[in-house]
Short mmCIF file of C-alpha atoms in Angstrom, two decimals:
data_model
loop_
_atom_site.label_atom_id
_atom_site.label_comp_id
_atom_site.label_asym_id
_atom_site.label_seq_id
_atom_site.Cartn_x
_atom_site.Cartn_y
_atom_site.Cartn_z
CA UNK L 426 0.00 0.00 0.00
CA UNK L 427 1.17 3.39 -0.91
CA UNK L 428 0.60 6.73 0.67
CA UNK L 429 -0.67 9.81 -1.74
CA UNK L 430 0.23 13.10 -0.97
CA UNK L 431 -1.93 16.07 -1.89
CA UNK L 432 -0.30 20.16 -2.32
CA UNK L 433 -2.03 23.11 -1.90
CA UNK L 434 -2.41 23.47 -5.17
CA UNK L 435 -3.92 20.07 -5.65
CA UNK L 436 -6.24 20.50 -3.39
CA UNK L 437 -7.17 23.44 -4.71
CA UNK L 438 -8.31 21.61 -7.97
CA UNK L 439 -9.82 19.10 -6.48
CA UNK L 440 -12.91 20.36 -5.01
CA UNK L 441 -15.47 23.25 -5.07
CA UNK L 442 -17.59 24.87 -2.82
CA UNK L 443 -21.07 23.11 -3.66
CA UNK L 444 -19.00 19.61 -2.98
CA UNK L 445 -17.70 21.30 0.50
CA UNK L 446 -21.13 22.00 1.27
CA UNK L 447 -22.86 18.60 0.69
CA UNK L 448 -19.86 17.21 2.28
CA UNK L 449 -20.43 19.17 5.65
CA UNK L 450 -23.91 18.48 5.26
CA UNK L 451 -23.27 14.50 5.67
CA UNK L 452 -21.22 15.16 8.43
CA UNK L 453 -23.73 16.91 10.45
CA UNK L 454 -25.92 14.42 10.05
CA UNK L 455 -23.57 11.34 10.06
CA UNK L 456 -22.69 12.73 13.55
CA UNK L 457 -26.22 12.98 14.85
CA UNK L 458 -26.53 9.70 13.90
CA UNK L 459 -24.30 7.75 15.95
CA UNK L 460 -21.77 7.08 13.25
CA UNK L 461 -19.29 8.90 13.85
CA UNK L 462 -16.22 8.98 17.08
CA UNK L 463 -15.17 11.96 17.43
CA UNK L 464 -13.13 12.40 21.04
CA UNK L 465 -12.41 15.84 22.23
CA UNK L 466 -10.34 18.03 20.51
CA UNK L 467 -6.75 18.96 21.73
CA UNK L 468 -6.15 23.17 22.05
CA UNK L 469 -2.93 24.28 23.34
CA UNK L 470 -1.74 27.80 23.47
CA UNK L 471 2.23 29.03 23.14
CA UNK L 472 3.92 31.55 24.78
CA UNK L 473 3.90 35.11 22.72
CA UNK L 474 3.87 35.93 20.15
CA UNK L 475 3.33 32.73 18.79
CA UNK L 476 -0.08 31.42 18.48
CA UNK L 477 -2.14 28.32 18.91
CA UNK L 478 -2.21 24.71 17.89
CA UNK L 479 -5.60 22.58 17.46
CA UNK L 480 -6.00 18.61 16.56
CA UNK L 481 -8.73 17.27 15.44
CA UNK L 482 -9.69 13.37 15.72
CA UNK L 483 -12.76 12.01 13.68
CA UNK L 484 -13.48 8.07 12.85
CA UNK L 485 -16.44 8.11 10.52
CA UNK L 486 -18.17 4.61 10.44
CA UNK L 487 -19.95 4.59 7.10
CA UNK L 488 -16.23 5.06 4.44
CA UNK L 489 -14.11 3.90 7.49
CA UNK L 490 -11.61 6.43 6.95
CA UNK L 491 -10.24 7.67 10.47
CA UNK L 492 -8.81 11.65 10.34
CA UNK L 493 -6.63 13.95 12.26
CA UNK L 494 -6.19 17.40 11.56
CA UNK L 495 -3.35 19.84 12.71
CA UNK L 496 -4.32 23.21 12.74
CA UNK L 497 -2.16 25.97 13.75
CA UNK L 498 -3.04 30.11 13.84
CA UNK L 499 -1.74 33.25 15.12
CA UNK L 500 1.42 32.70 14.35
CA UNK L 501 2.40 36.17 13.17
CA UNK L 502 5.97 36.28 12.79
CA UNK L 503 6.19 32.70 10.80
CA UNK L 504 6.50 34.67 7.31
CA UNK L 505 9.60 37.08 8.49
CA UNK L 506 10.91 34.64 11.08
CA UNK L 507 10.93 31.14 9.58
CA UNK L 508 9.06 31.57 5.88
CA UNK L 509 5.91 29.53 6.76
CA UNK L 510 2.29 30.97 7.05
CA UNK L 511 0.99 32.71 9.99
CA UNK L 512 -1.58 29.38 9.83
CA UNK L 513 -1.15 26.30 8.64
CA UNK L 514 -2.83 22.88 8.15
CA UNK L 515 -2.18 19.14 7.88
CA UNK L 516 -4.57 16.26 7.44
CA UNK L 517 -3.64 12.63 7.81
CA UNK L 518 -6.16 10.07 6.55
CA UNK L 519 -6.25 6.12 7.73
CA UNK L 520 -7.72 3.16 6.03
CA UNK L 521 -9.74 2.33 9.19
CA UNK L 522 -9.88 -1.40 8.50
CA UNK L 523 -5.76 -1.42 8.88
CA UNK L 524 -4.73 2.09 10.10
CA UNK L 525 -2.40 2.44 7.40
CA UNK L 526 -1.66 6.05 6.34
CA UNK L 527 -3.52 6.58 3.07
CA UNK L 528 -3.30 10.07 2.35
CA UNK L 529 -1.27 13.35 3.72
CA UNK L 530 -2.76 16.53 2.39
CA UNK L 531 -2.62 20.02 2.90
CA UNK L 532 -5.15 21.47 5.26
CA UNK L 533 -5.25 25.00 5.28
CA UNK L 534 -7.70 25.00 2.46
CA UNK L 535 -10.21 22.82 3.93
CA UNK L 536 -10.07 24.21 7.29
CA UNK L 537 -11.99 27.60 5.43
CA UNK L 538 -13.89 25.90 2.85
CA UNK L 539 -15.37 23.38 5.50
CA UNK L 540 -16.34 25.91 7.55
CA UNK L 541 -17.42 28.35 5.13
CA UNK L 542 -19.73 25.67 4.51
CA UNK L 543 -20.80 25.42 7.84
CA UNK L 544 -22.43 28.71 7.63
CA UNK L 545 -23.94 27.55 4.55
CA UNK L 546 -25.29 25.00 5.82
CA UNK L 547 -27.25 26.66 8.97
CA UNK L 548 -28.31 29.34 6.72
CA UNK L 549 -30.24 26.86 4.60
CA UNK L 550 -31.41 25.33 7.28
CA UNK L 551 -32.67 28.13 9.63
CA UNK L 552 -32.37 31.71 8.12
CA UNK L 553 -35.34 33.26 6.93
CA UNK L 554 -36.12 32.36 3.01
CA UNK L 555 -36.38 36.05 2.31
CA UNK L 556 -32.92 36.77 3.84
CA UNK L 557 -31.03 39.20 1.48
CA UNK L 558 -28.86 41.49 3.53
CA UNK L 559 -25.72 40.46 5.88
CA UNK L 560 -23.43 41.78 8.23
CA UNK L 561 -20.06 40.89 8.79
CA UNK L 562 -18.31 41.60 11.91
CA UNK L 563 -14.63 40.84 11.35
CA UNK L 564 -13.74 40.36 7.43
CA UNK L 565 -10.58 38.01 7.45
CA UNK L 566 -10.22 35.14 5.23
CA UNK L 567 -13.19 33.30 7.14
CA UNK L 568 -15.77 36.09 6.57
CA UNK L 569 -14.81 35.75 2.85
CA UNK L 570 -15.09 31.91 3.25
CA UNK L 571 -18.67 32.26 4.60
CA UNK L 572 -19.90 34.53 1.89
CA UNK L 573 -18.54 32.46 -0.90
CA UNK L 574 -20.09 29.55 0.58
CA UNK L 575 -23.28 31.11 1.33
CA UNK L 576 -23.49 32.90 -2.06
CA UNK L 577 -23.69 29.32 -3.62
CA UNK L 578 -27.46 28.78 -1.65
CA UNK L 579 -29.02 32.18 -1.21
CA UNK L 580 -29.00 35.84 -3.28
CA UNK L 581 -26.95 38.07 -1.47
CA UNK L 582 -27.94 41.88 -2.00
CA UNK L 583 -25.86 43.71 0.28
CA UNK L 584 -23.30 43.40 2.85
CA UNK L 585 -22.61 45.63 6.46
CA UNK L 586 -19.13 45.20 7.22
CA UNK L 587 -17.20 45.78 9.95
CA UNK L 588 -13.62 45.11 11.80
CA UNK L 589 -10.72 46.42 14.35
CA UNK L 590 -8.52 47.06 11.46
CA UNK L 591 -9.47 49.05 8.86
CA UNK L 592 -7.03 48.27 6.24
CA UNK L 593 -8.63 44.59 6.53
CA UNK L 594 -11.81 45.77 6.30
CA UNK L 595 -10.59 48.14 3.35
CA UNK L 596 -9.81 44.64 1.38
CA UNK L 597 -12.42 42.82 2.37
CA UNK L 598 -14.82 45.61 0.64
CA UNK L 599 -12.29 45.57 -2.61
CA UNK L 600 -12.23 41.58 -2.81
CA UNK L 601 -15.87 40.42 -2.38
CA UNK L 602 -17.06 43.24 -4.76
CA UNK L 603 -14.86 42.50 -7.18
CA UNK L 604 -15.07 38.30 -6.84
CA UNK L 605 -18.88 38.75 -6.34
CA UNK L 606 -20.36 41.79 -7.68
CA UNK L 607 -22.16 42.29 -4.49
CA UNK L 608 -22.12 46.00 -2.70
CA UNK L 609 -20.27 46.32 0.60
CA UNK L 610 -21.29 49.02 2.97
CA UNK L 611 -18.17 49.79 5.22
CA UNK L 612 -20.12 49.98 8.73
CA UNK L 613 -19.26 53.36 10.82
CA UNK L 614 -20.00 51.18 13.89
CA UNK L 615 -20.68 47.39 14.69
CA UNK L 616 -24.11 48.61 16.10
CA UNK L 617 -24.66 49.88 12.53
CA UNK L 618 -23.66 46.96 10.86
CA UNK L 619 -25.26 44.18 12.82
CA UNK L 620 -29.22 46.78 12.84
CA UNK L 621 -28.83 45.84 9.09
CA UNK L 622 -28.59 42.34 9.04
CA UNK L 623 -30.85 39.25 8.16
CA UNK L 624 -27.82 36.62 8.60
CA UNK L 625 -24.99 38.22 11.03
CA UNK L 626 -21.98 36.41 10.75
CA UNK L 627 -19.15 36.99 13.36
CA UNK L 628 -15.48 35.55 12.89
CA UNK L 629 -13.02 37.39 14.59
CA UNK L 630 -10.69 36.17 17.38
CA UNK L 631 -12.65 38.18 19.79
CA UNK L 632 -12.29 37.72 23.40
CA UNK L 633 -15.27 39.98 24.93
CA UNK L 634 -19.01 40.86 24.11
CA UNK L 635 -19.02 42.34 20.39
CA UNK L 636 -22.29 42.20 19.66
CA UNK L 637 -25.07 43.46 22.13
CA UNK L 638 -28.25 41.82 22.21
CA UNK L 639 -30.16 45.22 21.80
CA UNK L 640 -28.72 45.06 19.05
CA UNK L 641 -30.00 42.67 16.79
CA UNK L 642 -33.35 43.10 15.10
CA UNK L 643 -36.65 40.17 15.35
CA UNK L 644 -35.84 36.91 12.64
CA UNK L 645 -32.17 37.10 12.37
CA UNK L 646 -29.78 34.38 11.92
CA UNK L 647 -26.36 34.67 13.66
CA UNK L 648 -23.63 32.39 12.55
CA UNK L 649 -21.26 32.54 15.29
CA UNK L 650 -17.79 31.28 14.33
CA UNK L 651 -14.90 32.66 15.97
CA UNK L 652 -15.42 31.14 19.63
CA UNK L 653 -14.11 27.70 19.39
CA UNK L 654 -12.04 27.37 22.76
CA UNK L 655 -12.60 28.80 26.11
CA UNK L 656 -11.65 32.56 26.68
CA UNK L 657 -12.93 33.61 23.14
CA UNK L 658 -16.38 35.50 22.85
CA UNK L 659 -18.20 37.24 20.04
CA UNK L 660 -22.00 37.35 21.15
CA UNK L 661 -23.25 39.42 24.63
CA UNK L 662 -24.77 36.23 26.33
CA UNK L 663 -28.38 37.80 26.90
CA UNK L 664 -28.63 37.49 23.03
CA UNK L 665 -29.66 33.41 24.28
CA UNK L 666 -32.11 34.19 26.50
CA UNK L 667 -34.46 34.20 23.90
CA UNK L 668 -33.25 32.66 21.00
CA UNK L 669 -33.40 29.23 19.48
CA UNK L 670 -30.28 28.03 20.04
CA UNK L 671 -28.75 25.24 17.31
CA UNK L 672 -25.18 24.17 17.66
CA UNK L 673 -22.60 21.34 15.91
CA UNK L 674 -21.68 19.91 18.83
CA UNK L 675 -23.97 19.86 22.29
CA UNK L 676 -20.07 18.63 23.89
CA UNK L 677 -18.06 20.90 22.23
CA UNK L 678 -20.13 24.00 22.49
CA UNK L 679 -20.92 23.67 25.94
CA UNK L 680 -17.52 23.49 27.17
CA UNK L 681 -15.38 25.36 24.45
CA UNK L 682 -17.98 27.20 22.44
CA UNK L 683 -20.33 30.83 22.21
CA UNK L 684 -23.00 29.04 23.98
CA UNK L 685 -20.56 28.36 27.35
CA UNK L 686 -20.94 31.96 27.98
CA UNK L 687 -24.77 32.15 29.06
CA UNK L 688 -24.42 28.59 30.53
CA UNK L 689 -21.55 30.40 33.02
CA UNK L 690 -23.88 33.30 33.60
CA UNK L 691 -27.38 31.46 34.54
CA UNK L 692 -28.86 32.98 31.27
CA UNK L 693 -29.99 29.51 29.94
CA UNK L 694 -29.66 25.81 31.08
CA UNK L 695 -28.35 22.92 28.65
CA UNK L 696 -32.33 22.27 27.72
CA UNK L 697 -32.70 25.56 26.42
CA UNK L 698 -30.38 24.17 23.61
CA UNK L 699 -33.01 23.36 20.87
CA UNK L 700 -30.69 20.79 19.14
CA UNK L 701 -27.78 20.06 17.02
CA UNK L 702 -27.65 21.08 13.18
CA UNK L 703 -27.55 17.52 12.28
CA UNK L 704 -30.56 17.13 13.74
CA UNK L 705 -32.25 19.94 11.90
CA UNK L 706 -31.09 18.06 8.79
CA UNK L 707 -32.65 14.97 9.44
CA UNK L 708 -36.13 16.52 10.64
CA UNK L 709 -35.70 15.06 14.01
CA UNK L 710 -35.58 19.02 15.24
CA UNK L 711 -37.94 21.39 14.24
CA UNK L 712 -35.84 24.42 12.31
CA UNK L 713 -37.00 28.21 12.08
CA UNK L 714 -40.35 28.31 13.10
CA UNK L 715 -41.25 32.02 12.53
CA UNK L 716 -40.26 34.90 10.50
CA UNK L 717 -39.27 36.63 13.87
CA UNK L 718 -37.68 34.10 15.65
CA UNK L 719 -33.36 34.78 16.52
CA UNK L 720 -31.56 31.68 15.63
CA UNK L 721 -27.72 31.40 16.52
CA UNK L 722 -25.88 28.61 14.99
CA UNK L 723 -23.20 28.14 17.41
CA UNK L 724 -20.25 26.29 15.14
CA UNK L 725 -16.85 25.08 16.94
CA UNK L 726 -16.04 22.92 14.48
CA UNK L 727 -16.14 19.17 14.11
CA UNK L 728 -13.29 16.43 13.03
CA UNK L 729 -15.69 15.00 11.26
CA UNK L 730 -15.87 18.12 8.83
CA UNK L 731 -12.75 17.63 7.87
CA UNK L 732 -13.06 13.34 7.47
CA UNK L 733 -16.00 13.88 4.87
CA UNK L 734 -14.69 17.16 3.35
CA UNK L 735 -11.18 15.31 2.81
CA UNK L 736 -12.56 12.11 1.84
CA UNK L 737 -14.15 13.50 -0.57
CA UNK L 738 -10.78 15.70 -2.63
CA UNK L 739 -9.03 11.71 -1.92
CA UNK L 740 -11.45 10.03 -4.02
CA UNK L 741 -11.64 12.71 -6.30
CA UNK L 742 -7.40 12.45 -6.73
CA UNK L 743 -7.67 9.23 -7.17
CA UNK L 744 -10.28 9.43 -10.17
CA UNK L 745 -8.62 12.20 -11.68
CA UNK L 746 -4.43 10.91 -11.37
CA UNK L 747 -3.34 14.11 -9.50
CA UNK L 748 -0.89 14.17 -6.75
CA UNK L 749 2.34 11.75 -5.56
CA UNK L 750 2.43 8.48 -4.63
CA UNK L 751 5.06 7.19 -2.16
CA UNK L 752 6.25 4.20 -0.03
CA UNK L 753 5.59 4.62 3.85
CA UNK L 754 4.87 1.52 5.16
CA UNK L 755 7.16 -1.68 4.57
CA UNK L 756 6.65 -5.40 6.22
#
């Protein structure tokens, strides 16, 4: 048995958005399903100024392919310093039935397309079908990530930005309207941006309340991506006490993700949690109910993600010929 590697730029070729988004879309529900074992993620945190380090283990029972993803971020003096990325990815992939190492690719890609699609996903699932305008607090590579994905499902008219750093924000406006064609309002104010939106989406590295519940209006759908380990915060936690609350992971988000906050504070309980997405997609949970209801899709991120998102670019490498076979294992 040989090993494949995949590049960046092989990767790249091998898979699209709309694939991404099916792809998460199995995993949700392949993990509300019992088919998937997913133990708890690792986090751990390095002294200043270097970043963070996540990894991800996912055993999906259905194409027995076991994953682990290495996921690194923050890391801001890696180009000048050493001539890597600030972030950085790495996915292994094992024939379950052996363990053998089938496949090392690069993960940086899938880390944003997967959860891109994530947003995606909830969006179909629980935004209001007359949606049209969004706001985007923070506008890194994920906030472009969510629109691309979520341009794929819904018509996006217009989009409230806003972010810390204005030069970022300044690129953001540049890049979506010229990849997309869709107008960005530069947002004097994150009050101002967030008043304005059907979908909010929120994926900065935030560590306090950025968006106040007063806030946002009757019927909008937060997607709430930036708090995936304790000590990060986006949302003020009052924003639960009346919202149906839908996460990836009742384990993960309790403990690590948006929805920790109000559990710490007495807002809500763990029943006020209306379900997981996977769930939604499989009917067992009811999704938006009304056109005024606040739904907050509370995403920290799932190996399994990754196990059906990468599964997928390996089979589609090894249809198509692309990327390098070599020896790793010998008897």
């Amino acid at each position: 048995m040989k090993t494949l590697l995949l590049k960046k730029d092989e990767v790249r070729r091998l898979i699209g958005m709309t694939e991404v988004i099916g792809a998460v879309e199995e995993a949700y529900r392949a993990f509300s399903s019992d088919q998937v074992e997913q133990p708890d993620y690792i986090g751990m945190h390095l002294p200043s100024p270097r970043g963070e380090i996540d990894f991800k283990l996912g055993y999906y029972k259905v194409n027995e392919v076991i994953s682990m993803k290495a996921s690194s971020g923050g890391f801001i003096n890696n180009p000048t310093a050493h001539g890597v990325p600030s972030g950085m990815g790495t996915i292994l992939l094992f024939d379950a039935r052996s363990c053998a190492l089938i496949c090392v690719m690069d993960g940086s890609l899938i880390i944003g397309l997967r959860t891109g699609a994530a947003g995606a996903v909830s969006v179909k699932a629980l935004a209001r079908k007359n949606a049209r305008t969004i706001a985007s607090i923070g506008t890194g590579n994920q906030a472009r990530m969510q629109i691309r994905a979520i341009n794929e499902i819904m018509k996006i008219e217009e989009i409230h930005a806003w972010d810390s750093t204005p030069d970022t924000l300044s690129r953001y406006k540049t890049d979506i309207e010229s990849e997309f064609d869709i107008p960005v309002i530069v947002a004097n104010s994150k009050k101002e941006a967030v008043e304005q939106a059907d979908i909010l989406i929120t994926t900065t590295r935030g560590t306090g309340s950025l968006v106040e519940a007063d806030w946002v209006k009757p019927g909008t759908h937060i997607v709430a991506i930036g708090t995936d380990q304790r000590g990060k915060q986006e949302l003020d936690p009052e924003l639960f006490r009346n919202a149906k609350i839908i996460v990836d992971s009742i384990s993960q988000c309790t403990e690590k993700g948006e929805t920790w906050h109000p559990l710490n504070r007495n807002i809500i309980a763990k029943n006020d949690i209306h379900g997981e997405i996977g769930e939604v997609l499989l009917g067992r949970k009811a999704g938006r109910e009304s056109d005024d209801e606040i739904t907050i899709f509370d995403s920290t991120g799932m190996a399994i993600q990754d196990n059906t998102t990468a599964s997928k670019i390996y089979q589609n490498a090894i249809a198509n010929n692309v990327g390098t076979f070599f020896q790793f294992f010998e008897q």
